[in-house]
Amino acid sequence: MKALRRKHDDALVRRLISGAYIDPLTNLFNRTSFAEAVAVGLMRAAAAGRLAAVLHLDIDGFSRINQALGTGAGNRLLVEIGDRLRRTATPADLVARGGGDEFFVFLGDAADLGELQRRIDRFREALRQSVPFDGHELSVSVSLGSAVFPEDGASADGLINAASTALDVCRRLGAGQALRYAASFGVQARRALELAQRLRRAAIADEFALVFEPLVDCQTGNAVGAEALLRWCPEPGLSVGPADFIPVAEQSGLIVPIGRWVLDEACRWLARWRAMGADALRVAVNVSARQLHGGDFVETVIEAAARHEVPLSQLIIELTETAVLEDVALARHTMERLVAHGAALAIDDFGTGNATLATLQDLPASILKIDRRFIAKALADKRSRQLLEASVAIAHILELSTVAEGIETPNQLALVRHIGCDVAQGFLFTRSLPGAAFERLYVTPSPTGDAAHHGGEIGTHPGRRRRGHDLAAHAASAC
Amino acid sequence: MILQLMRRALVSAGHDVIAVSDGDTALAQLEAAPVDLVITDIVMPGREGIELILEIRRRFAALPVIAVSGGQLPGGQDILDMAHRLGAIRALAKPFRPRQLVDMVEICLA
């Protein structure tokens, strides 16, 4: 009887300890026990003359995953992330859940910064693999802030706070970033905030403009359309490219109104060029993941086209691999609705992310845009070239037309022509131009009903494509 | 019972031992008179061993602690691994032989 009671008391004490120090969902250390363990880990690191680090991670867009798939699914994802971190940890490391979608890792017993970096890379790599989820693959993006002992903080709290500050800066920069703490972060964080405030004003004050980069038929040299690119001109003579402000716009949610403006402005130019007789010219518009998954994206596109009386068949929606991979099922659903209305889908920056052609096959895409780095590499070494050739060949089998991005030299053009890319764009042809300049150079009336004669056709592989002639069949003008 | 066995083994090896039966008494004892080493179970009534280890670290930072316990928490966490990560310099899994405890104490005091 006494033995039985003792056993019961034992179980109770174990439950109490677990409740106090262990996160019940993931069975990892919680925030409290983690801070205590870091304090111990730092004392041991100091005594042994070793380096240590704290990583603070969070899952990008987790609330959206929760909303879309439900809390149960969100919890399963948290458990999976926790397991991956635990499997990647060495015996000297400690993984903890910080609450919500945040995790901490303590890296102990490192010889030097290089070793710490390699270990951090392993954690990032483990999280980069997509998660099988109810029959489809869920791609997870994680932001990571790190702080190194003793350089970035000498106490447990100091080090954890430094890692959290680094994470905070990551979040402002956009999804999927990893940064080590730096004393200058206070300044950087302030700059990001200022940029967001200026962007907000810009959205009201009409400081945005579109420029157009011609899409050129590789065989005929004729322009068959244009990619619309966003520029921000906060003051006269100063033009800021998207790479510098889109991450901040995405983070602050401004991307939605800005994206709406881009679609409207692209349709406005299209309407103008249609009125000039170029009624087959196509304009490609870049769309971010946040816009795509924003709920009323399809309606926004349809309304913009209707407002300017432009057929959707003149619009190409460009999505990056990363945007698609964030939620393939949702991307497919959204794009199928737009394609049903006549718009074309292009996959942008192919070759930079983890997208496989098999994933892309599930999407209603008709155009594959090959990233400039992929092409630059193909000129430099044989293996990359073979890989590029194979990708183009497979794209054609999948009835995708191919666009080579970032063509800057005649050699690059010769290469992409040789391997069968349909369309090219880049500085070799012309730098991106304001609408009026593009119009002077490239917009001429297309003969009614026979546009292809005027502009040339991409069809270097007759009969191969059903959908693959999107950029070519209605060419607007010659270069 | 185990407490008495441990005490006897350590006294036989020439150590002075103060045996107490719970965490609160242990802390009061530490405040009253300094010791060189603490040996504690983790699963015990009142102030459990993890809390005792954390408290000892806060109040007597340099005082070494050996955790003596065994098994897992309900979520599968190894209780001795946890004690080690939270400050115990050594951990000894039950059941153990008296000689193992004496050896461990001598390593810690060396």
XYZ file of C-alpha atoms in Angstrom:
589
model
C 0.000 0.000 0.000
C 2.770 2.376 1.016
C 4.750 1.393 -2.082
C 1.730 2.081 -4.262
C 1.285 5.550 -2.773
C 4.944 6.317 -3.334
C 4.649 5.297 -6.962
C 1.651 7.586 -7.318
C 3.565 10.459 -5.692
C 6.506 9.833 -8.035
C 4.275 10.102 -11.086
C 2.752 13.299 -9.714
C 6.153 14.919 -9.133
C 7.268 13.949 -12.644
C 4.115 15.525 -14.059
C 4.749 18.678 -12.048
C 8.353 18.917 -13.267
C 7.217 18.359 -16.826
C 4.529 21.047 -16.504
C 7.043 23.557 -15.186
C 9.926 23.049 -17.608
C 8.649 21.211 -20.699
C 6.466 22.490 -23.536
C 3.490 20.098 -23.622
C 3.028 20.199 -27.414
C 6.564 19.474 -28.568
C 8.087 17.967 -25.403
C 10.964 20.407 -25.757
C 12.307 22.689 -23.042
C 10.102 25.760 -22.613
C 11.254 29.377 -22.599
C 11.931 29.358 -18.835
C 13.982 26.174 -18.646
C 15.805 27.175 -21.840
C 17.046 30.418 -20.258
C 18.251 28.447 -17.219
C 19.983 25.887 -19.419
C 21.679 28.636 -21.441
C 23.020 30.154 -18.207
C 24.531 26.775 -17.309
C 25.780 26.223 -20.868
C 27.530 29.607 -20.873
C 29.268 28.919 -17.562
C 30.541 25.648 -18.987
C 31.584 27.299 -22.267
C 33.463 30.026 -20.374
C 35.221 27.447 -18.185
C 36.255 25.382 -21.201
C 37.189 28.375 -23.370
C 34.654 27.327 -26.017
C 32.200 29.336 -28.106
C 28.437 29.004 -27.880
C 25.454 30.597 -29.592
C 21.730 31.115 -29.221
C 19.430 30.861 -32.235
C 15.928 32.301 -32.207
C 13.754 31.026 -35.040
C 10.212 31.587 -36.160
C 8.067 30.172 -38.919
C 7.218 32.759 -41.557
C 3.505 33.200 -42.180
C 2.540 30.681 -39.505
C -0.715 32.462 -38.681
C -1.695 32.112 -42.339
C -0.965 28.369 -42.197
C -3.070 28.156 -39.047
C -5.902 30.045 -40.683
C -5.786 28.047 -43.899
C -5.336 24.559 -42.453
C -6.663 24.900 -38.919
C -4.991 24.939 -35.517
C -4.644 21.143 -35.430
C -2.597 21.195 -38.605
C -0.591 24.152 -37.311
C 0.229 22.184 -34.166
C 1.330 19.183 -36.220
C 3.654 21.469 -38.138
C 5.123 22.820 -34.886
C 5.755 19.260 -33.674
C 7.449 18.405 -36.978
C 9.659 21.509 -36.840
C 10.565 20.686 -33.227
C 11.465 17.111 -34.213
C 13.637 18.304 -37.088
C 15.496 20.684 -34.831
C 15.960 17.972 -32.209
C 17.234 15.486 -34.796
C 19.708 18.052 -36.116
C 21.014 19.025 -32.672
C 24.321 17.618 -31.386
C 24.492 16.363 -27.779
C 25.943 19.748 -26.784
C 22.924 21.589 -28.213
C 19.537 22.225 -26.706
C 16.297 22.870 -28.592
C 13.381 24.679 -26.956
C 10.020 26.069 -27.944
C 9.563 29.708 -27.114
C 5.774 29.772 -27.453
C 3.635 30.332 -30.568
C 5.680 29.554 -33.665
C 9.026 30.409 -32.070
C 11.858 28.045 -31.304
C 15.220 28.480 -29.639
C 18.414 26.499 -30.068
C 21.449 26.697 -27.824
C 24.625 25.643 -29.600
C 27.245 24.614 -27.093
C 30.871 23.617 -27.209
C 32.032 25.089 -30.516
C 35.696 25.531 -31.395
C 35.311 28.543 -33.670
C 32.899 30.726 -35.635
C 33.241 28.523 -38.718
C 31.971 25.513 -36.800
C 29.053 27.515 -35.401
C 28.133 28.682 -38.894
C 28.222 25.125 -40.258
C 25.984 23.958 -37.442
C 23.558 26.843 -38.035
C 23.503 25.938 -41.748
C 22.580 22.366 -40.860
C 19.554 23.592 -38.901
C 18.474 25.799 -41.782
C 18.918 22.957 -44.246
C 16.831 20.603 -42.079
C 13.986 23.127 -42.102
C 14.232 23.823 -45.814
C 12.895 20.370 -46.751
C 9.181 20.584 -47.418
C 6.813 18.856 -44.995
C 4.453 16.159 -46.324
C 1.021 17.307 -45.272
C -2.247 15.554 -46.035
C -1.167 14.482 -49.475
C 0.697 17.595 -50.502
C 4.020 19.182 -49.714
C 4.051 22.168 -47.418
C 7.058 24.371 -47.892
C 8.151 26.043 -44.679
C 10.205 29.177 -44.518
C 11.926 30.082 -41.282
C 13.591 33.306 -40.142
C 16.602 32.914 -37.866
C 18.413 35.337 -35.607
C 21.621 34.281 -33.898
C 23.955 35.643 -31.254
C 27.389 34.315 -30.366
C 28.869 34.004 -26.855
C 30.813 35.862 -25.628
C 31.002 38.437 -28.415
C 27.302 39.328 -28.744
C 26.291 38.811 -25.125
C 27.916 37.524 -21.951
C 24.815 36.492 -19.977
C 21.996 34.108 -20.896
C 19.426 36.906 -21.028
C 21.790 39.195 -22.962
C 22.496 36.507 -25.534
C 18.853 35.481 -25.937
C 17.845 39.136 -26.325
C 20.564 39.658 -28.934
C 19.332 36.640 -30.928
C 15.765 37.975 -30.669
C 16.870 41.406 -31.924
C 18.568 39.708 -34.887
C 15.355 37.777 -35.570
C 13.387 40.996 -35.413
C 15.612 42.527 -38.093
C 15.227 39.340 -40.186
C 11.455 39.661 -40.069
C 11.638 43.226 -41.339
C 13.833 42.123 -44.220
C 11.325 39.527 -45.384
C 10.780 35.804 -45.160
C 13.492 33.178 -44.887
C 16.342 35.376 -43.722
C 19.091 34.477 -41.244
C 21.184 37.077 -39.484
C 23.689 37.216 -36.680
C 23.264 39.977 -34.130
C 25.249 43.154 -34.718
C 25.483 46.171 -32.471
C 24.322 48.280 -35.416
C 20.962 46.484 -35.548
C 19.268 49.217 -33.625
C 20.143 51.512 -36.517
C 19.125 48.990 -39.188
C 15.803 48.276 -37.508
C 15.087 52.010 -37.374
C 15.947 52.343 -41.058
C 13.566 49.527 -41.986
C 10.803 51.233 -40.016
C 11.513 54.576 -41.684
C 11.465 52.877 -45.073
C 8.074 51.334 -44.283
C 6.735 54.757 -43.271
C 8.062 56.385 -46.437
C 6.576 53.567 -48.497
C 3.211 54.129 -46.874
C 3.375 57.791 -47.855
C 4.579 56.830 -51.325
C 1.568 54.591 -51.821
C -0.582 57.659 -51.273
C 1.651 60.243 -52.941
C 1.933 58.555 -56.329
C 5.687 57.985 -56.219
C 5.579 54.686 -58.083
C 6.135 54.104 -61.773
C 6.264 51.116 -64.076
C 9.091 50.515 -66.515
C 8.953 47.943 -69.270
C 11.538 45.419 -70.382
C 10.903 43.971 -73.833
C 10.429 40.223 -74.290
C 12.183 39.308 -77.514
C 11.606 36.320 -79.786
C 14.889 34.431 -79.853
C 14.595 33.428 -83.482
C 13.163 36.522 -85.133
C 14.434 39.206 -82.768
C 10.978 40.720 -82.582
C 9.493 42.068 -79.346
C 6.535 39.954 -78.349
C 5.625 41.633 -75.099
C 7.057 43.328 -72.048
C 7.662 42.661 -68.396
C 6.377 45.478 -66.224
C 8.805 46.341 -63.429
C 8.050 48.528 -60.453
C 10.195 51.525 -59.593
C 9.881 53.787 -56.625
C 10.951 57.386 -57.103
C 10.888 58.931 -53.618
C 12.418 62.131 -54.988
C 13.215 63.521 -58.451
C 16.143 61.738 -60.078
C 16.168 58.890 -57.533
C 14.804 55.504 -58.545
C 14.710 52.585 -56.092
C 14.486 49.018 -57.428
C 12.054 46.425 -56.050
C 14.767 44.376 -54.304
C 15.319 47.298 -51.944
C 11.746 47.921 -50.896
C 9.554 44.906 -51.725
C 10.682 42.930 -48.635
C 9.684 45.878 -46.437
C 6.436 46.259 -48.388
C 5.663 42.568 -47.882
C 6.436 42.703 -44.202
C 4.282 45.752 -43.601
C 1.395 44.516 -45.738
C 1.791 47.478 -48.133
C 2.447 45.000 -50.915
C -1.292 44.461 -51.318
C -2.244 48.073 -52.241
C 1.027 48.489 -54.176
C 0.362 45.253 -56.094
C -3.148 46.452 -56.886
C -1.693 49.690 -58.255
C 0.800 47.754 -60.416
C -1.970 45.670 -61.970
C -4.067 48.741 -62.622
C -1.167 50.672 -64.128
C -0.145 47.728 -66.358
C -3.712 47.497 -67.623
C -3.791 51.273 -68.196
C -0.716 51.062 -70.467
C -2.115 48.002 -72.212
C -5.347 49.857 -72.910
C -3.380 52.788 -74.316
C -1.337 50.519 -76.579
C -4.474 48.693 -77.672
C -5.935 52.047 -78.667
C -2.803 52.586 -80.771
C -3.545 49.330 -82.560
C -1.235 46.988 -80.651
C -4.110 44.862 -79.501
C -2.070 41.695 -79.077
C 0.844 42.945 -77.012
C 1.170 41.092 -73.705
C 2.408 42.522 -70.449
C 3.808 40.406 -67.625
C 3.253 41.516 -64.040
C 5.153 40.184 -61.017
C 3.044 38.997 -58.141
C 4.313 38.249 -54.631
C 3.251 35.346 -52.432
C 1.429 37.662 -50.078
C -0.613 39.145 -52.926
C -1.351 35.744 -54.405
C -2.598 34.344 -51.127
C -4.285 37.592 -50.167
C -7.822 36.361 -50.731
C -9.187 38.711 -53.381
C -6.276 38.485 -55.814
C -8.311 36.953 -58.654
C -10.991 39.644 -58.317
C -8.316 42.372 -58.229
C -6.886 41.169 -61.557
C -10.261 40.774 -63.209
C -11.438 44.194 -62.018
C -8.243 45.948 -63.195
C -8.592 44.420 -66.664
C -12.297 45.233 -66.815
C -11.747 48.828 -65.652
C -9.448 49.462 -68.615
C -11.319 47.176 -71.004
C -8.304 44.966 -71.591
C -8.770 41.249 -72.259
C -7.082 39.081 -69.638
C -5.398 37.195 -72.462
C -3.008 40.140 -72.716
C -1.859 39.699 -69.129
C 0.833 37.350 -67.882
C 1.042 36.767 -64.142
C 4.600 36.035 -63.033
C 5.091 34.092 -59.844
C 8.433 33.143 -58.371
C 9.174 29.535 -57.498
C 9.303 30.542 -53.852
C 5.849 32.135 -53.960
C 4.411 29.021 -55.570
C 6.124 26.644 -53.174
C 4.753 28.464 -50.166
C 1.471 26.738 -50.838
C 1.295 24.810 -54.094
C -2.362 23.818 -53.686
C -3.487 27.382 -53.045
C -1.318 28.744 -55.880
C -2.843 26.173 -58.247
C -6.379 27.013 -57.187
C -5.863 30.770 -57.593
C -4.074 30.447 -60.905
C -6.584 28.017 -62.364
C -9.277 30.635 -61.846
C -7.213 33.293 -63.604
C -6.152 31.001 -66.433
C -9.819 30.092 -66.928
C -10.390 33.813 -67.559
C -7.633 33.853 -70.162
C -4.563 35.073 -68.252
C -1.261 33.242 -68.646
C 0.913 32.080 -65.773
C 4.712 32.331 -65.861
C 7.013 30.765 -63.301
C 9.725 33.311 -62.579
C 13.349 32.832 -61.496
C 13.356 29.116 -62.320
C 16.574 27.457 -61.204
C 17.046 29.439 -58.004
C 14.729 27.650 -55.607
C 13.680 24.123 -54.884
C 10.914 23.833 -57.474
C 11.098 20.791 -59.649
C 9.541 20.604 -63.061
C 7.287 17.910 -61.614
C 5.863 20.410 -59.112
C 5.400 22.949 -61.853
C 3.552 20.430 -63.986
C 0.714 20.557 -61.464
C 0.262 24.273 -62.080
C -1.567 25.782 -65.031
C 1.643 27.543 -66.092
C 2.446 28.042 -69.738
C 5.721 29.943 -69.451
C 8.926 29.101 -67.623
C 11.333 31.969 -66.995
C 14.880 30.787 -66.468
C 16.859 32.776 -63.945
C 19.829 34.852 -65.089
C 22.190 33.073 -62.687
C 21.313 29.704 -64.197
C 22.180 31.060 -67.642
C 25.373 32.791 -66.517
C 26.504 29.509 -64.944
C 25.684 27.544 -68.072
C 28.193 29.626 -70.017
C 30.842 28.973 -67.419
C 30.713 25.204 -67.106
C 29.601 22.225 -69.116
C 27.514 20.484 -66.465
C 25.404 23.572 -65.828
C 24.935 23.912 -69.551
C 23.734 20.329 -69.848
C 21.372 20.900 -66.938
C 20.003 24.028 -68.605
C 19.553 22.189 -71.915
C 17.739 19.360 -70.177
C 15.498 21.802 -68.297
C 14.541 23.592 -71.503
C 13.876 20.278 -73.246
C 11.679 19.038 -70.391
C 9.873 22.388 -70.235
C 9.025 21.987 -73.901
C 7.784 18.453 -73.356
C 5.561 19.878 -70.618
C 4.319 22.389 -73.201
C 5.874 25.349 -71.443
C 7.475 28.077 -73.487
C 10.789 29.240 -72.098
C 12.036 32.751 -71.427
C 15.723 33.357 -70.762
C 16.164 36.206 -68.273
C 19.057 38.607 -67.879
C 20.594 38.287 -71.338
C 23.419 40.801 -71.364
C 25.941 39.510 -73.919
C 25.749 38.159 -77.488
C 27.302 34.911 -76.184
C 24.448 34.420 -73.767
C 21.921 35.071 -76.515
C 23.685 32.618 -78.836
C 23.605 29.984 -76.092
C 19.904 30.317 -75.284
C 19.055 30.409 -78.986
C 21.095 27.284 -79.543
C 19.442 25.308 -76.770
C 15.986 26.293 -77.916
C 14.754 29.000 -75.540
C 11.775 30.722 -77.121
C 12.073 34.228 -75.747
C 14.848 36.301 -74.192
C 14.983 39.516 -72.205
C 17.803 41.583 -70.763
C 20.075 44.580 -71.195
C 21.453 43.230 -74.469
C 18.229 44.366 -76.116
C 17.481 47.448 -74.085
C 17.343 48.581 -70.508
C 13.882 48.745 -69.002
C 12.055 51.774 -70.353
C 9.345 54.095 -69.098
C 6.000 53.410 -70.763
C 6.264 56.309 -73.202
C 9.766 55.296 -74.358
C 8.769 51.653 -74.706
C 5.797 52.762 -76.738
C 7.951 54.805 -79.172
C 10.288 51.871 -79.786
C 8.034 48.858 -79.718
C 4.365 49.678 -80.033
C 3.062 49.591 -83.572
C -0.321 48.466 -84.804
C -0.699 44.785 -85.541
C -2.519 43.854 -88.732
C -5.987 42.723 -87.725
C -6.374 39.006 -87.494
C -2.822 38.274 -88.561
C -0.650 39.420 -85.746
C 1.775 36.520 -85.924
C 2.905 37.489 -89.423
C 3.903 40.882 -88.257
C 5.718 39.935 -85.105
C 7.138 36.544 -85.954
C 6.372 33.324 -84.156
C 8.323 31.480 -81.536
C 7.211 28.125 -82.854
C 10.621 26.658 -83.481
C 9.178 23.313 -82.506
C 5.998 23.080 -84.594
C 3.287 20.921 -83.108
C 5.128 20.591 -79.847
C 3.168 23.051 -77.825
C -0.468 23.562 -77.205
C -0.077 26.265 -74.597
C 3.528 27.097 -75.290
C 2.934 29.792 -77.846
C 1.643 32.276 -75.356
C 4.287 34.866 -75.797
C 4.660 34.407 -79.482
C 1.412 33.899 -81.237
C 0.339 37.501 -81.017
C 3.543 39.436 -81.422
C 2.970 43.138 -81.536
C 5.889 44.666 -83.329
C 9.342 44.206 -84.635
C 12.385 45.443 -82.733
C 16.439 3.790 3.008
C 18.504 4.832 -0.012
C 19.475 7.976 1.878
C 20.904 5.873 4.708
C 22.773 3.575 2.273
C 24.327 6.568 0.534
C 25.244 8.157 3.831
C 26.902 4.933 5.075
C 28.929 4.521 1.855
C 30.218 8.091 1.956
C 31.022 8.053 5.677
C 32.935 4.794 5.163
C 34.953 6.573 2.485
C 35.863 9.284 4.999
C 33.403 12.071 4.136
C 31.305 14.122 6.530
C 27.690 13.794 5.494
C 24.578 15.782 6.411
C 21.503 13.827 5.346
C 18.190 15.647 4.957
C 14.951 14.352 3.525
C 13.650 17.214 1.366
C 14.704 20.233 -0.679
C 13.566 22.959 1.699
C 15.516 21.488 4.594
C 18.528 21.174 2.302
C 18.416 24.874 1.416
C 18.030 25.865 5.061
C 21.020 23.670 5.902
C 23.110 25.255 3.144
C 22.302 28.731 4.442
C 23.334 27.658 7.939
C 26.649 26.021 7.118
C 28.683 25.753 3.908
C 29.274 22.342 2.306
C 31.558 21.212 -0.530
C 29.012 19.232 -2.524
C 25.280 18.496 -2.741
C 23.802 15.176 -3.806
C 20.104 15.313 -4.579
C 17.350 13.139 -5.928
C 15.136 14.828 -8.511
C 11.821 13.168 -7.878
C 11.042 14.075 -4.286
C 8.122 15.617 -2.460
C 7.947 19.328 -1.661
C 10.654 21.247 -3.494
C 11.607 18.846 -6.288
C 15.211 18.364 -7.314
C 15.251 20.514 -10.473
C 13.997 23.481 -8.523
C 16.574 22.779 -5.818
C 19.365 22.714 -8.425
C 18.195 26.043 -9.900
C 17.959 27.596 -6.448
C 21.419 26.357 -5.465
C 22.814 27.860 -8.686
C 21.218 31.186 -7.886
C 22.318 31.312 -4.252
C 25.584 29.338 -4.259
C 26.816 29.591 -7.847
C 30.014 27.584 -7.401
C 28.564 24.737 -5.327
C 28.684 21.438 -7.273
C 25.538 19.278 -7.370
C 25.251 15.587 -8.228
C 21.785 14.497 -9.337
C 20.749 10.990 -8.444
C 17.566 9.798 -10.040
C 16.215 7.911 -12.994
C 13.560 7.514 -15.613
C 11.735 9.952 -17.793
C 9.189 12.714 -17.571
C 5.730 12.049 -19.052
C 6.785 13.551 -22.439
C 9.840 11.281 -22.680
C 12.408 13.782 -21.427
C 15.299 12.075 -19.628
C 15.233 13.429 -16.118
C 18.985 13.194 -15.490
C 19.820 14.842 -18.805
C 17.532 17.661 -17.764
C 19.222 17.926 -14.349
C 22.619 18.075 -16.035
C 21.531 20.783 -18.468
C 20.080 22.841 -15.643
C 23.190 22.776 -13.495
C 24.022 19.381 -11.981
C 27.672 18.721 -12.771
C 27.202 14.941 -12.648
C 24.229 12.630 -12.847
C 23.971 9.123 -11.479
C 21.171 6.845 -12.619
C 19.398 4.612 -10.144
C 20.040 1.836 -9.367
C 23.761 2.291 -8.678
C 26.386 0.634 -6.493
C 27.670 2.565 -3.434
C 31.174 2.479 -4.963
C 29.947 4.402 -8.054
C 28.617 7.181 -5.840
C 31.821 7.391 -3.822
C 33.927 7.522 -7.011
C 31.760 10.261 -8.456
C 31.924 12.352 -5.290
C 35.700 12.039 -5.250
C 35.961 13.131 -8.892
C 33.800 16.172 -8.150
C 35.801 17.175 -5.095
C 39.190 16.608 -6.723
